[in-house]
Amino acid sequence: MTTTAFTVRADRALADPQLKLAIERTTGTARTKRAAAVAAWPEFAAARMLGKDIKDHVIAHLGHYLAEFERNALASGAKVHWARNAREACDIVVSICRDAGARSVTRAKSMLGEEIGLPHALADAGIERVETDLAEHIIQLAGDPPSHIVWPALHKTREQVGELFRAHHRDPGAMATVEAMVASARRHLRGRFMAADVGISGANFLIADSGAVCTVTNEGNAELTTTPPRVHIVTAGIEKLVPSTAHAMSLLRLLVRSATGAELTQYTTFHRGPKRAGDPDGPSEFHIVLVDNGRTRMLTDGLADMLRCLRCGACLNHCVVFRQIGGHAYGGTYPGPMGAVLTPVLDGLPLSQDLPRACTLNGQCQEVCPVAIPLPTLLRGWRDRSWREGLEPVSVRGFLGIWRFLVLHPALYRLATAAALPAMRLFGRGGWIGWMPLAGGWTRHRDLPQPSGRSFMAQTRNRKPSA
Amino acid sequence: MSGARNEILAAAGGASTDPAAIAAAAARLLDRVPGLRPDRVSGRPADAFLLRASSPAMGATAERVASLADFPAAVRRYLAAWTLAPALALQPHPALRALDWTGIEIHEAIGLDEPVAAGLALGGIAETGSLVFHSGPDAPTLFGFLPVHHIVAVEADRIWPWLEDYAAAFAPASQPRNVNLITGASGTTDIEGALVRGAHGPGHLHIVLVDPDPAPPHPDFPATTIAKSI
């Protein structure tokens, strides 16, 4: 196996027992709760197809809905900006902040913000950024990127969070319990919400017929981020559109159950325009930055299905690879199966061709996806393209070349397997192989089952045809 | 940035179809909704709402009173049950101001860590047990997010059965700066997936359903007050 940046990161993750424990605690709970929520909804399968059809409808008429959204957002008093790529998006946000004379901005968790590199852009502009989602606050203190799209601090154990808060909070208290840690973060961030000049959020949905932006949170940090400052900026991917509030409701039912197993998030908020005359609170400026960043290219590159993604994280929680290596090993903004499809779009296939292969194709991700994205098919598409573009390492191409030659010559293939089986048994101890030449990529982190006595071909040859 | 706008719109495509045909296709999608919603609303919406709003998963408590005039008494009982000082921030709604708050110190400016706020929701949604707030002069957004305890009255005839029924009740162009659907108390699972209440928003939500004409007592829901169960 060729050593790449991905394999180095994956090796490091696999060697970290704390990480596996942290991943399993959160994703295990998420899987159990999602399963219960889906079991309590007999019509889930049909609702999932409706969700898929709503998103497909929007994607088929994306230009129409973007224009409608813009028209209604402008009518509500919002300012609408368009960004072709990450750099344009960051430039727009930084320039709005500068125009507002902003020294401090609060931010409610947005994966799109991470995707476009907004944290770095704000830092480069000398603007203080305060992350207000608890998990984002934790990783901001730790200097880590997010490791999950719903639980960005999933890789941190409670002990590690306690240490961070003791080091950074002015009044940390005892930190004996998770409750104490949450209370400390609340105290730490309380005043910062009110002191910010600009609040930045993402969008879970853009409502075309009203021009509203929908955000969902459980903590209440989004509204405390978007209400007190004088300026509210939304950064949103153009695929977040839905025709109307009613359409958003169907998708909310799917999104929340798939993400956390709840029926609805605690705070489902629609932001439409700046504050109105007579409103006691709310921003006087409301900006929406609509970001393409590869999305229209996905339409023509055979990846339109991926534009349905609601960012629920279910595919991560159920992925056998994610559960072993966690999010950081993937190296992109988005980890897990959906990340392995999106990262080649965002970072280019040459830098990410390992990701579509970090997959067993067991189909769990597609099965739990609330909008039925054929993730394994899309991943196979990237593998195919990686092969055609000659991006696979020489070792992989060489191995596949030999394998291809053997399977096209059955006699040689049988000879090779007949020789390989006894050789493998030489390395076996108690039914398992702990080390074997050419299998280090597997045996470094787990044992290989010792093969049974005879090959499949040999066994079927002697079997009598059944009646 | 008009270059970016035109380029994105051109690349997005799909704008050439007749808008009426697109609208008809969007409406047809919604025709499928009634047959596939999770079965959460049976009987009277107000009863279903109360049942859901007080379910343990919600992290809220709820009770029923006969008239809005009984709301201050419900608030007093709540303050006493939690041994809280008799003072609160009152949402600046004329219907709340008109009530008799004797014995409770009332103010309309809300503090950063206001111990208690009392408010009046625009309505509720039975399917999810959600409260609906529309921001405006009589309903500042921050009232739902700054207090530690949020006590909210909601009128039984303002309970919509399903999320879509709420959506259909307001024309898109009439929507305020903020529509807040509040479903239970603030919570987080960001540290090891463990649920903790009161992350940034209120740690405690108490709902007072104003129901002058209640149906016979719901078999699953006791008529008596539920207090301090979190």
Coordinates of C-alpha atoms in Angstrom, one line a residue, chain A residues 114-324:
Chain A
E114 CA -15.8 26.0 7.0
E115 CA -16.0 25.0 3.4
I116 CA -15.1 28.5 2.1
G117 CA -12.4 29.0 4.8
L118 CA -14.3 31.8 6.5
P119 CA -12.5 31.4 9.9
H120 CA -9.1 32.0 8.2
A121 CA -10.4 34.9 6.1
L122 CA -11.7 36.7 9.2
A123 CA -8.4 36.1 11.1
D124 CA -6.4 37.4 8.1
A125 CA -8.6 40.5 8.2
G126 CA -7.9 41.0 11.9
I127 CA -11.5 40.5 12.9
E128 CA -12.1 38.6 16.2
R129 CA -14.3 35.5 15.6
V130 CA -16.3 34.0 18.4
E131 CA -17.8 30.6 17.7
T132 CA -21.0 30.2 19.7
D133 CA -22.1 26.6 19.1
L134 CA -20.7 24.6 22.0
A135 CA -18.8 22.2 19.9
E136 CA -17.4 24.9 17.6
H137 CA -16.4 26.8 20.8
I138 CA -14.5 23.7 22.0
I139 CA -12.6 23.2 18.7
Q140 CA -11.9 26.9 18.4
L141 CA -10.1 26.8 21.8
A142 CA -8.3 23.6 20.7
G143 CA -7.4 25.0 17.3
D144 CA -8.9 21.9 15.7
P145 CA -11.0 21.7 12.5
P146 CA -14.4 20.1 12.9
S147 CA -14.4 16.2 12.8
H148 CA -18.2 15.7 12.2
I149 CA -20.8 17.9 10.4
V150 CA -23.3 17.8 13.3
W151 CA -21.0 17.2 16.3
P152 CA -17.8 19.0 15.3
A153 CA -16.0 18.2 18.6
L154 CA -16.9 14.5 18.5
H155 CA -13.2 13.6 18.8
K156 CA -12.9 15.2 22.2
T157 CA -13.6 13.3 25.4
R158 CA -15.2 15.1 28.4
E159 CA -11.8 15.0 30.2
Q160 CA -10.2 16.9 27.3
V161 CA -13.0 19.4 27.1
G162 CA -12.6 20.0 30.9
E163 CA -8.9 20.7 30.5
L164 CA -9.5 23.2 27.6
F165 CA -12.2 25.1 29.6
R166 CA -10.0 25.3 32.7
A167 CA -7.2 26.8 30.6
H168 CA -9.3 29.3 28.7
H169 CA -12.4 30.3 30.7
R170 CA -12.2 33.1 33.1
D171 CA -14.5 31.4 35.6
P172 CA -14.4 27.7 34.9
G173 CA -15.5 26.3 38.2
A174 CA -15.0 22.6 39.1
M175 CA -15.5 21.0 35.6
A176 CA -16.5 17.8 37.3
T177 CA -19.5 17.1 35.1
V178 CA -20.6 17.7 31.5
E179 CA -23.3 20.0 33.0
A180 CA -20.6 22.1 34.7
M181 CA -18.7 22.4 31.4
V182 CA -21.8 23.5 29.5
A183 CA -22.6 26.1 32.2
S184 CA -19.0 27.4 32.0
A185 CA -19.3 27.8 28.3
R186 CA -22.6 29.6 28.7
R187 CA -21.1 32.1 31.2
H188 CA -18.0 32.6 28.9
L189 CA -20.0 33.3 25.8
R190 CA -23.0 35.3 27.3
G191 CA -21.5 38.7 27.1
R192 CA -19.8 38.1 23.7
F193 CA -23.2 37.6 22.1
M194 CA -24.2 41.1 23.0
A195 CA -20.8 42.7 22.2
A196 CA -20.5 41.5 18.7
D197 CA -20.8 43.9 15.8
V198 CA -21.7 41.3 13.2
G199 CA -23.4 37.9 13.6
I200 CA -22.7 35.2 10.9
S201 CA -24.9 32.1 10.4
G202 CA -25.4 29.5 7.7
A203 CA -28.7 28.3 6.4
N204 CA -30.4 24.9 6.5
F205 CA -33.0 26.0 4.0
L206 CA -33.5 29.1 1.7
I207 CA -37.3 29.6 1.2
A208 CA -37.8 30.7 -2.4
D209 CA -41.4 32.1 -2.1
S210 CA -40.7 34.2 1.0
G211 CA -37.0 35.0 0.7
A212 CA -36.5 33.7 4.3
V213 CA -33.5 31.7 5.6
C214 CA -34.2 28.8 7.9
T215 CA -31.7 27.7 10.6
V216 CA -32.1 24.9 13.1
T217 CA -30.2 24.5 16.4
N218 CA -30.7 22.9 19.7
E219 CA -28.7 25.3 21.9
G220 CA -30.3 28.6 20.9
N221 CA -26.9 30.0 19.9
A222 CA -28.0 30.8 16.4
E223 CA -30.7 33.3 17.5
L224 CA -28.3 34.9 20.1
T225 CA -25.8 35.2 17.2
T226 CA -28.2 36.7 14.6
T227 CA -30.4 39.0 16.8
P228 CA -28.2 41.4 18.9
P229 CA -25.6 42.5 16.4
R230 CA -26.3 45.4 14.0
V231 CA -25.5 43.2 11.0
H232 CA -26.5 39.6 10.2
I233 CA -24.7 37.8 7.4
V234 CA -25.9 34.4 6.1
T235 CA -23.6 32.3 4.0
A236 CA -25.5 29.6 2.1
G237 CA -24.9 27.1 -0.6
I238 CA -27.2 27.6 -3.6
E239 CA -28.5 24.0 -3.2
K240 CA -30.3 24.9 0.1
L241 CA -33.3 26.2 -1.8
V242 CA -36.8 24.9 -1.3
P243 CA -40.0 26.2 -3.0
S244 CA -41.9 27.2 0.1
T245 CA -42.1 26.9 3.9
A246 CA -44.4 23.9 3.5
H247 CA -41.8 22.1 1.5
A248 CA -39.2 22.9 4.2
M249 CA -41.4 21.2 6.8
S250 CA -41.3 17.9 4.9
L251 CA -37.5 18.1 4.8
L252 CA -37.2 19.2 8.5
R253 CA -39.1 16.0 9.6
L254 CA -36.4 13.9 7.7
L255 CA -33.4 16.0 8.6
V256 CA -33.9 16.2 12.4
R257 CA -34.8 12.5 12.8
S258 CA -31.8 11.5 10.7
A259 CA -29.4 13.8 12.6
T260 CA -30.4 13.4 16.2
G261 CA -33.5 11.2 16.4
A262 CA -35.6 14.1 17.7
E263 CA -38.9 15.1 15.9
L264 CA -37.8 18.7 15.6
T265 CA -34.9 20.8 16.8
Q266 CA -35.5 23.0 19.8
Y267 CA -35.1 26.1 17.7
T268 CA -36.3 26.2 14.1
T269 CA -36.1 29.8 13.0
F270 CA -36.9 31.6 9.8
H271 CA -35.0 34.9 9.3
R272 CA -36.6 37.2 6.8
G273 CA -35.2 40.6 6.1
P274 CA -33.7 43.0 8.7
K275 CA -35.7 44.2 11.8
R276 CA -38.9 46.0 11.0
A277 CA -40.0 49.5 12.2
G278 CA -40.9 49.2 15.8
D279 CA -39.1 45.9 16.4
P280 CA -37.3 46.1 19.8
D281 CA -34.5 43.8 18.6
G282 CA -32.9 42.3 15.5
P283 CA -30.2 43.5 13.0
S284 CA -30.7 46.6 10.9
E285 CA -28.7 45.0 8.0
F286 CA -29.4 41.5 6.7
H287 CA -27.0 40.1 4.0
I288 CA -27.3 36.8 2.2
V289 CA -24.3 35.5 0.4
L290 CA -25.3 32.8 -2.1
V291 CA -22.3 30.5 -2.8
D292 CA -21.7 28.3 -5.8
N293 CA -18.2 26.9 -5.1
G294 CA -18.5 23.9 -7.4
R295 CA -22.2 23.2 -7.1
T296 CA -23.3 24.2 -10.6
R297 CA -20.3 22.1 -11.9
M298 CA -21.8 19.1 -10.0
L299 CA -24.9 19.5 -12.1
T300 CA -23.0 18.7 -15.3
D301 CA -20.4 16.3 -13.7
G302 CA -22.9 13.5 -12.9
L303 CA -23.1 14.6 -9.2
A304 CA -26.5 16.3 -9.2
D305 CA -27.8 13.6 -6.7
M306 CA -25.3 14.9 -4.2
L307 CA -26.9 18.3 -4.2
R308 CA -29.9 16.8 -2.3
C309 CA -27.7 16.4 0.8
L310 CA -29.3 17.9 3.9
R311 CA -26.1 17.6 6.0
C312 CA -27.7 15.4 8.6
G313 CA -24.6 13.3 9.3
A314 CA -26.4 10.0 9.3
C315 CA -24.1 8.6 6.7
L316 CA -21.1 9.4 8.9
N317 CA -22.6 7.8 12.0
H318 CA -23.3 4.6 10.1
C319 CA -20.1 4.3 8.1
V320 CA -17.8 1.5 9.3
V321 CA -14.8 3.5 8.0
F322 CA -15.7 6.8 9.7
R323 CA -16.4 5.0 12.9
Q324 CA -12.8 3.6 12.9

